[in-house]
């Protein structure tokens, strides 16, 4: 074999190897670049309600993280959806969906890779001025000293269930709904010390709702993975800051996996735990806010398609806004005051124009 031939052969092999490597990296990078985020739906929907027994209508849904394949779901059923932008969808709702008075659960689902189901926003099918007075209260047993409640459909029967953190008994009570305003006897799950608030989301991507609970006295959060039938696996704890007081969920790094943000009342900080997509979380990252942060809300406040945070600071009478970088990190807080005794914070489209598109 001549030297010239060997050189030519080696050159061809090197070219082939380089080409294969470039193709591999392009495929990997392309897969990462096209990972869909978990969407977030803002309240209110438009229209905000419709009368029963009417004609079909177009539902406008605003939020963050929408993609070309996003689908609006009405009580878990897909409805024909038009993608307008990353923050706006419209869906065709047929007359059969509003044949009688009811409350519908509206979510947005993003396809894989990544993706998943958004938070739930409720939609009323009712006639104008048709609110009826409340009946006498009916009491259902929970644990000791309940302070908050979460409503979700934990067993997939389209009936709302309850999750109640109990600070004085360090557990969470699950009450499965019968669909008529009554609930089955509670089942309790142990968590950390003094749980005061919880949130529901699908943290391991199996289509079953899980729970995350903020434990005020043990400085951590408990994650309980759902089995899809209204029961939960044993809690796993992840460290947070000092005296967790509130939490919220969102896809802060747009990787299709839900993350958690926790307010740390005792340290004047928030803690961000990025999800691994299997129900576990990475080590916490902390950001300074005001004194005694007691509430947090998630939304896209500057219309860049990246989730931001708003935190209510009770002792410093302020709200801290942290703009998201889209990779799970946040810019330093900007504080707005005075807001005396701030104790809660929420997001909505107050002027009806939606975020920047």
Short mmCIF file of C-alpha atoms in Angstrom, two decimals:
data_model
loop_
_atom_site.label_atom_id
_atom_site.label_comp_id
_atom_site.label_asym_id
_atom_site.label_seq_id
_atom_site.Cartn_x
_atom_site.Cartn_y
_atom_site.Cartn_z
CA UNK A 1 0.00 0.00 0.00
CA UNK A 2 1.52 3.28 -1.11
CA UNK A 3 2.05 6.21 1.26
CA UNK A 4 -0.24 8.34 -0.88
CA UNK A 5 -3.03 5.74 -0.67
CA UNK A 6 -2.66 5.34 3.10
CA UNK A 7 -2.74 9.10 3.54
CA UNK A 8 -5.87 9.34 1.41
CA UNK A 9 -7.53 6.53 3.37
CA UNK A 10 -6.67 8.12 6.73
CA UNK A 11 -7.97 11.44 5.50
CA UNK A 12 -11.27 9.86 4.48
CA UNK A 13 -11.61 8.11 7.84
CA UNK A 14 -10.86 11.32 9.73
CA UNK A 15 -13.45 13.17 7.64
CA UNK A 16 -16.03 10.45 8.34
CA UNK A 17 -15.35 10.50 12.10
CA UNK A 18 -15.54 14.29 12.26
CA UNK A 19 -18.78 14.26 10.29
CA UNK A 20 -20.32 11.67 12.59
CA UNK A 21 -19.26 13.63 15.67
CA UNK A 22 -20.71 16.84 14.25
CA UNK A 23 -23.97 15.04 13.45
CA UNK A 24 -24.10 13.61 16.98
CA UNK A 25 -23.53 16.98 18.65
CA UNK A 26 -26.00 18.69 16.34
CA UNK A 27 -28.61 16.08 17.26
CA UNK A 28 -27.96 16.48 20.98
CA UNK A 29 -27.94 20.28 20.83
CA UNK A 30 -31.07 20.27 18.69
CA UNK A 31 -32.84 18.00 21.16
CA UNK A 32 -31.92 20.27 24.04
CA UNK A 33 -32.88 23.41 22.14
CA UNK A 34 -36.34 22.08 21.29
CA UNK A 35 -37.25 20.88 24.80
CA UNK A 36 -40.70 22.24 25.57
CA UNK A 37 -41.34 23.95 28.92
CA UNK A 38 -44.17 23.17 31.30
CA UNK A 39 -46.73 25.92 30.51
CA UNK A 40 -48.22 28.33 33.05
CA UNK A 41 -51.82 29.60 32.70
CA UNK A 42 -52.75 33.05 33.99
CA UNK A 43 -56.06 34.06 35.48
CA UNK A 44 -58.54 35.28 34.26
CA UNK A 45 -59.65 33.38 31.21
CA UNK A 46 -61.68 35.20 28.57
CA UNK A 47 -64.60 35.14 28.76
CA UNK A 48 -64.56 34.75 32.54
CA UNK A 49 -67.81 32.73 32.52
CA UNK A 50 -70.65 31.69 30.20
CA UNK A 51 -74.30 30.82 30.69
CA UNK A 52 -75.33 27.16 30.47
CA UNK A 53 -77.21 25.76 27.46
CA UNK A 54 -75.63 28.31 25.13
CA UNK A 55 -73.80 27.96 21.83
CA UNK A 56 -70.15 27.05 21.48
CA UNK A 57 -67.60 29.80 22.01
CA UNK A 58 -63.92 30.67 21.73
CA UNK A 59 -61.93 30.56 24.97
CA UNK A 60 -58.87 32.81 25.19
CA UNK A 61 -56.06 31.55 27.40
CA UNK A 62 -53.08 33.70 28.37
CA UNK A 63 -49.93 32.50 30.08
CA UNK A 64 -46.30 31.60 29.50
CA UNK A 65 -44.44 28.76 27.80
CA UNK A 66 -46.94 27.95 25.06
CA UNK A 67 -45.62 26.21 21.93
CA UNK A 68 -46.99 25.39 18.49
CA UNK A 69 -48.27 22.02 19.73
CA UNK A 70 -49.92 23.32 22.92
CA UNK A 71 -53.43 22.02 23.55
CA UNK A 72 -56.10 23.54 25.79
CA UNK A 73 -57.82 20.89 27.89
CA UNK A 74 -61.36 21.16 29.28
CA UNK A 75 -61.74 18.70 32.18
CA UNK A 76 -58.75 16.74 30.81
CA UNK A 77 -60.24 16.52 27.31
CA UNK A 78 -58.40 18.13 24.40
CA UNK A 79 -60.15 20.96 22.58
CA UNK A 80 -59.23 22.36 19.12
CA UNK A 81 -56.51 24.90 19.90
CA UNK A 82 -54.98 27.73 17.91
CA UNK A 83 -51.45 28.83 18.78
CA UNK A 84 -51.25 32.62 18.61
CA UNK A 85 -48.00 33.23 20.48
CA UNK A 86 -45.92 31.92 23.35
CA UNK A 87 -48.29 33.73 25.71
CA UNK A 88 -51.67 33.35 23.95
CA UNK A 89 -53.86 30.45 22.85
CA UNK A 90 -57.49 30.22 21.76
CA UNK A 91 -59.64 27.10 21.96
CA UNK A 92 -62.97 26.15 20.40
CA UNK A 93 -65.35 25.05 23.16
CA UNK A 94 -68.43 23.18 21.84
CA UNK A 95 -71.97 23.68 23.13
CA UNK A 96 -71.92 20.18 24.66
CA UNK A 97 -69.31 21.36 27.18
CA UNK A 98 -71.65 24.01 28.57
CA UNK A 99 -74.98 22.17 28.42
CA UNK A 100 -75.50 22.59 32.17
CA UNK A 101 -74.14 24.66 35.07
CA UNK A 102 -70.76 23.39 36.22
CA UNK A 103 -67.17 24.30 37.01
CA UNK A 104 -64.62 23.21 34.40
CA UNK A 105 -60.92 22.63 35.00
CA UNK A 106 -58.85 24.36 32.31
CA UNK A 107 -55.24 23.35 31.68
CA UNK A 108 -52.75 23.62 28.82
CA UNK A 109 -50.68 20.62 27.78
CA UNK A 110 -47.33 20.89 25.96
CA UNK A 111 -46.09 17.87 23.99
CA UNK A 112 -42.74 16.14 24.48
CA UNK A 113 -39.81 16.44 24.54
CA UNK A 114 -40.25 18.03 27.93
CA UNK A 115 -43.65 19.66 28.15
CA UNK A 116 -46.43 18.47 30.43
CA UNK A 117 -49.56 19.89 31.99
CA UNK A 118 -49.97 23.42 33.34
CA UNK A 119 -51.58 24.57 36.55
CA UNK A 120 -55.38 24.44 36.75
CA UNK A 121 -57.62 27.49 36.24
CA UNK A 122 -61.31 27.03 36.95
CA UNK A 123 -64.02 28.21 34.55
CA UNK A 124 -67.63 28.81 35.59
CA UNK A 125 -70.59 27.76 33.47
CA UNK A 126 -73.39 29.73 35.10
CA UNK A 127 -76.03 32.34 34.34
CA UNK A 128 -75.27 35.94 35.29
CA UNK A 129 -76.36 36.71 38.84
CA UNK A 130 -77.09 33.06 39.54
CA UNK A 131 -74.95 32.67 42.65
CA UNK A 132 -76.93 30.87 45.33
CA UNK A 133 -76.47 31.42 49.07
CA UNK A 134 -74.24 28.94 50.86
CA UNK A 135 -75.83 26.08 52.71
CA UNK A 136 -75.00 25.52 56.37
CA UNK A 137 -71.40 24.42 56.84
CA UNK A 138 -70.49 20.74 56.97
CA UNK A 139 -67.32 19.78 58.82
CA UNK A 140 -64.83 17.10 57.78
CA UNK A 141 -62.06 15.92 60.07
CA UNK A 142 -58.43 16.73 59.22
CA UNK A 143 -55.31 16.78 61.39
CA UNK A 144 -54.34 19.17 64.20
CA UNK A 145 -54.27 22.92 63.56
CA UNK A 146 -54.92 23.07 59.78
CA UNK A 147 -54.00 26.46 58.28
CA UNK A 148 -54.39 26.07 54.50
CA UNK A 149 -55.92 23.81 51.84
CA UNK A 150 -55.14 22.72 48.27
CA UNK A 151 -57.81 21.63 45.78
CA UNK A 152 -56.90 19.20 42.98
CA UNK A 153 -58.08 15.98 41.39
CA UNK A 154 -55.70 13.45 42.95
CA UNK A 155 -57.42 10.29 41.71
CA UNK A 156 -58.37 11.33 38.18
CA UNK A 157 -62.14 11.05 38.56
CA UNK A 158 -62.79 14.73 37.64
CA UNK A 159 -64.00 15.45 41.18
CA UNK A 160 -62.09 17.89 43.35
CA UNK A 161 -60.17 16.52 46.33
CA UNK A 162 -58.47 18.32 49.23
CA UNK A 163 -54.97 18.29 50.70
CA UNK A 164 -54.69 19.92 54.13
CA UNK A 165 -51.33 20.57 55.87
CA UNK A 166 -51.63 20.22 59.65
CA UNK A 167 -48.90 22.16 61.54
CA UNK A 168 -49.68 20.73 64.98
CA UNK A 169 -49.62 17.08 63.91
CA UNK A 170 -46.89 17.33 61.23
CA UNK A 171 -48.91 15.57 58.58
CA UNK A 172 -51.07 16.21 55.52
CA UNK A 173 -54.69 15.08 55.35
CA UNK A 174 -56.05 13.92 51.98
CA UNK A 175 -59.83 14.07 51.57
CA UNK A 176 -61.14 12.49 48.36
CA UNK A 177 -64.19 14.27 46.98
CA UNK A 178 -67.47 12.56 46.15
CA UNK A 179 -68.40 15.24 43.62
CA UNK A 180 -71.42 16.46 45.57
CA UNK A 181 -69.63 18.70 48.06
CA UNK A 182 -68.90 15.88 50.50
CA UNK A 183 -65.63 14.04 51.12
CA UNK A 184 -64.48 10.61 52.19
CA UNK A 185 -62.74 10.28 55.59
CA UNK A 186 -59.27 11.79 55.56
CA UNK A 187 -56.08 9.79 55.17
CA UNK A 188 -52.99 11.29 56.79
CA UNK A 189 -49.38 11.28 55.53
CA UNK A 190 -46.42 12.25 57.69
CA UNK A 191 -44.28 15.17 56.54
CA UNK A 192 -41.82 17.56 58.24
CA UNK A 193 -42.40 19.67 61.31
CA UNK A 194 -45.17 22.30 61.25
CA UNK A 195 -46.31 22.00 57.60
CA UNK A 196 -48.22 25.16 56.76
CA UNK A 197 -48.82 25.23 53.01
CA UNK A 198 -48.78 22.83 50.04
CA UNK A 199 -48.97 22.85 46.24
CA UNK A 200 -49.87 20.18 43.69
CA UNK A 201 -47.97 19.40 40.48
CA UNK A 202 -46.62 16.52 38.43
CA UNK A 203 -42.97 16.46 39.54
CA UNK A 204 -41.98 13.12 37.95
CA UNK A 205 -43.82 13.40 34.63
CA UNK A 206 -46.04 10.34 35.07
CA UNK A 207 -49.31 12.23 34.63
CA UNK A 208 -50.23 11.81 38.31
CA UNK A 209 -50.43 14.76 40.68
CA UNK A 210 -47.84 14.97 43.45
CA UNK A 211 -47.60 17.24 46.49
CA UNK A 212 -44.91 19.54 47.85
CA UNK A 213 -45.29 20.83 51.41
CA UNK A 214 -43.44 23.66 53.19
CA UNK A 215 -42.43 22.67 56.74
CA UNK A 216 -41.98 25.79 58.85
CA UNK A 217 -40.21 24.26 61.87
CA UNK A 218 -37.89 21.74 60.15
CA UNK A 219 -36.61 24.15 57.46
CA UNK A 220 -37.38 21.85 54.57
CA UNK A 221 -40.03 20.80 52.08
CA UNK A 222 -41.64 17.39 51.78
CA UNK A 223 -42.39 15.86 48.39
CA UNK A 224 -45.05 13.15 48.21
CA UNK A 225 -45.34 11.42 44.85
CA UNK A 226 -48.90 10.54 43.86
CA UNK A 227 -50.00 7.07 42.83
CA UNK A 228 -52.84 8.44 40.70
CA UNK A 229 -55.58 6.84 42.83
CA UNK A 230 -55.67 9.42 45.60
CA UNK A 231 -52.89 7.83 47.65
CA UNK A 232 -49.31 9.02 48.00
CA UNK A 233 -45.87 7.55 48.56
CA UNK A 234 -43.91 8.34 51.71
CA UNK A 235 -42.57 11.90 51.90
CA UNK A 236 -38.99 12.77 50.92
CA UNK A 237 -37.49 15.92 52.41
CA UNK A 238 -35.34 18.58 50.70
CA UNK A 239 -33.61 21.38 52.57
CA UNK A 240 -34.92 24.92 52.23
CA UNK A 241 -34.09 28.10 54.13
CA UNK A 242 -35.08 29.21 57.61
CA UNK A 243 -38.78 28.90 58.48
CA UNK A 244 -40.39 28.18 55.08
CA UNK A 245 -43.68 30.04 54.95
CA UNK A 246 -45.01 29.76 51.39
CA UNK A 247 -44.23 28.08 48.09
CA UNK A 248 -45.12 28.02 44.40
CA UNK A 249 -44.27 25.85 41.42
CA UNK A 250 -43.23 26.59 37.82
CA UNK A 251 -40.77 25.56 35.11
CA UNK A 252 -38.11 28.19 35.84
CA UNK A 253 -35.42 26.79 33.52
CA UNK A 254 -37.78 25.75 30.69
CA UNK A 255 -36.63 22.13 30.64
CA UNK A 256 -40.10 20.59 30.89
CA UNK A 257 -39.62 19.71 34.59
CA UNK A 258 -41.43 21.46 37.41
CA UNK A 259 -39.40 23.43 39.94
CA UNK A 260 -40.28 24.83 43.37
CA UNK A 261 -39.72 28.23 44.99
CA UNK A 262 -40.01 28.62 48.77
CA UNK A 263 -40.15 31.79 50.87
CA UNK A 264 -37.89 31.63 53.94
CA UNK A 265 -39.52 33.92 56.49
CA UNK A 266 -36.73 33.60 59.04
CA UNK A 267 -33.86 34.60 56.75
CA UNK A 268 -35.34 37.20 54.36
CA UNK A 269 -34.63 34.99 51.36
CA UNK A 270 -36.31 32.70 48.86
CA UNK A 271 -35.09 29.21 47.98
CA UNK A 272 -35.32 27.78 44.46
CA UNK A 273 -35.19 24.00 43.98
CA UNK A 274 -34.85 22.90 40.36
CA UNK A 275 -36.57 19.64 39.53
CA UNK A 276 -34.78 16.66 37.98
CA UNK A 277 -37.98 15.36 36.40
CA UNK A 278 -38.05 12.20 38.51
CA UNK A 279 -39.64 13.71 41.60
CA UNK A 280 -36.28 14.74 43.07
CA UNK A 281 -34.65 18.16 43.24
CA UNK A 282 -31.22 19.72 42.92
CA UNK A 283 -29.49 21.56 45.76
CA UNK A 284 -31.21 24.78 46.75
CA UNK A 285 -30.19 28.24 45.52
CA UNK A 286 -31.11 31.28 47.62
CA UNK A 287 -31.92 34.91 46.72
CA UNK A 288 -32.29 37.84 49.09
CA UNK A 289 -35.67 39.58 49.29
CA UNK A 290 -37.30 41.70 52.02
CA UNK A 291 -37.88 40.96 55.69
CA UNK A 292 -40.20 38.10 56.61
CA UNK A 293 -41.28 36.97 53.10
CA UNK A 294 -44.61 35.21 53.55
CA UNK A 295 -46.04 34.73 50.05
CA UNK A 296 -44.80 34.20 46.49
CA UNK A 297 -46.45 34.31 43.05
CA UNK A 298 -45.16 33.18 39.67
CA UNK A 299 -45.73 34.97 36.36
CA UNK A 300 -44.06 36.49 33.31
CA UNK A 301 -43.99 40.14 34.37
CA UNK A 302 -41.82 41.52 31.55
CA UNK A 303 -43.24 39.46 28.67
CA UNK A 304 -39.97 37.74 27.71
CA UNK A 305 -41.36 34.20 28.04
CA UNK A 306 -39.36 33.53 31.21
CA UNK A 307 -41.01 33.05 34.58
CA UNK A 308 -40.47 35.74 37.21
CA UNK A 309 -41.29 35.90 40.93
CA UNK A 310 -43.15 38.36 43.16
CA UNK A 311 -42.66 38.04 46.92
CA UNK A 312 -44.67 39.72 49.70
CA UNK A 313 -42.45 40.86 52.60
CA UNK A 314 -44.50 41.34 55.75
CA UNK A 315 -41.98 43.11 58.00
CA UNK A 316 -40.44 45.43 55.39
CA UNK A 317 -43.86 46.39 53.93
CA UNK A 318 -42.72 45.67 50.40
CA UNK A 319 -43.00 43.39 47.39
CA UNK A 320 -39.83 42.00 45.84
CA UNK A 321 -39.82 41.26 42.10
CA UNK A 322 -37.14 38.90 40.77
CA UNK A 323 -36.93 38.63 36.98
CA UNK A 324 -36.10 35.17 35.71
CA UNK A 325 -33.17 34.47 33.39
CA UNK A 326 -34.88 31.43 31.88
CA UNK A 327 -32.18 29.01 33.10
CA UNK A 328 -33.45 28.58 36.65
CA UNK A 329 -31.62 31.60 38.06
CA UNK A 330 -33.03 35.02 38.90
CA UNK A 331 -31.82 38.61 38.85
CA UNK A 332 -31.45 40.48 42.16
CA UNK A 333 -34.73 41.54 43.72
CA UNK A 334 -36.22 44.96 43.05
CA UNK A 335 -38.37 46.10 45.98
CA UNK A 336 -41.59 48.09 45.73
CA UNK A 337 -43.04 49.82 48.81
CA UNK A 338 -44.73 50.92 50.95
CA UNK A 339 -47.19 48.04 51.17
CA UNK A 340 -48.15 47.88 54.86
CA UNK A 341 -48.24 44.40 56.40
CA UNK A 342 -47.97 42.58 53.07
CA UNK A 343 -49.24 39.06 53.66
CA UNK A 344 -50.13 37.68 50.24
CA UNK A 345 -49.47 38.29 46.56
CA UNK A 346 -51.12 37.14 43.35
CA UNK A 347 -50.91 37.65 39.60
CA UNK A 348 -53.60 38.54 37.04
CA UNK A 349 -54.00 40.46 33.78
CA UNK A 350 -55.38 43.64 35.36
CA UNK A 351 -55.55 45.74 32.19
CA UNK A 352 -56.66 43.00 29.81
CA UNK A 353 -53.84 43.40 27.31
CA UNK A 354 -51.82 40.37 28.34
CA UNK A 355 -48.04 40.13 28.46
CA UNK A 356 -45.90 41.36 25.63
CA UNK A 357 -45.97 38.93 22.72
#
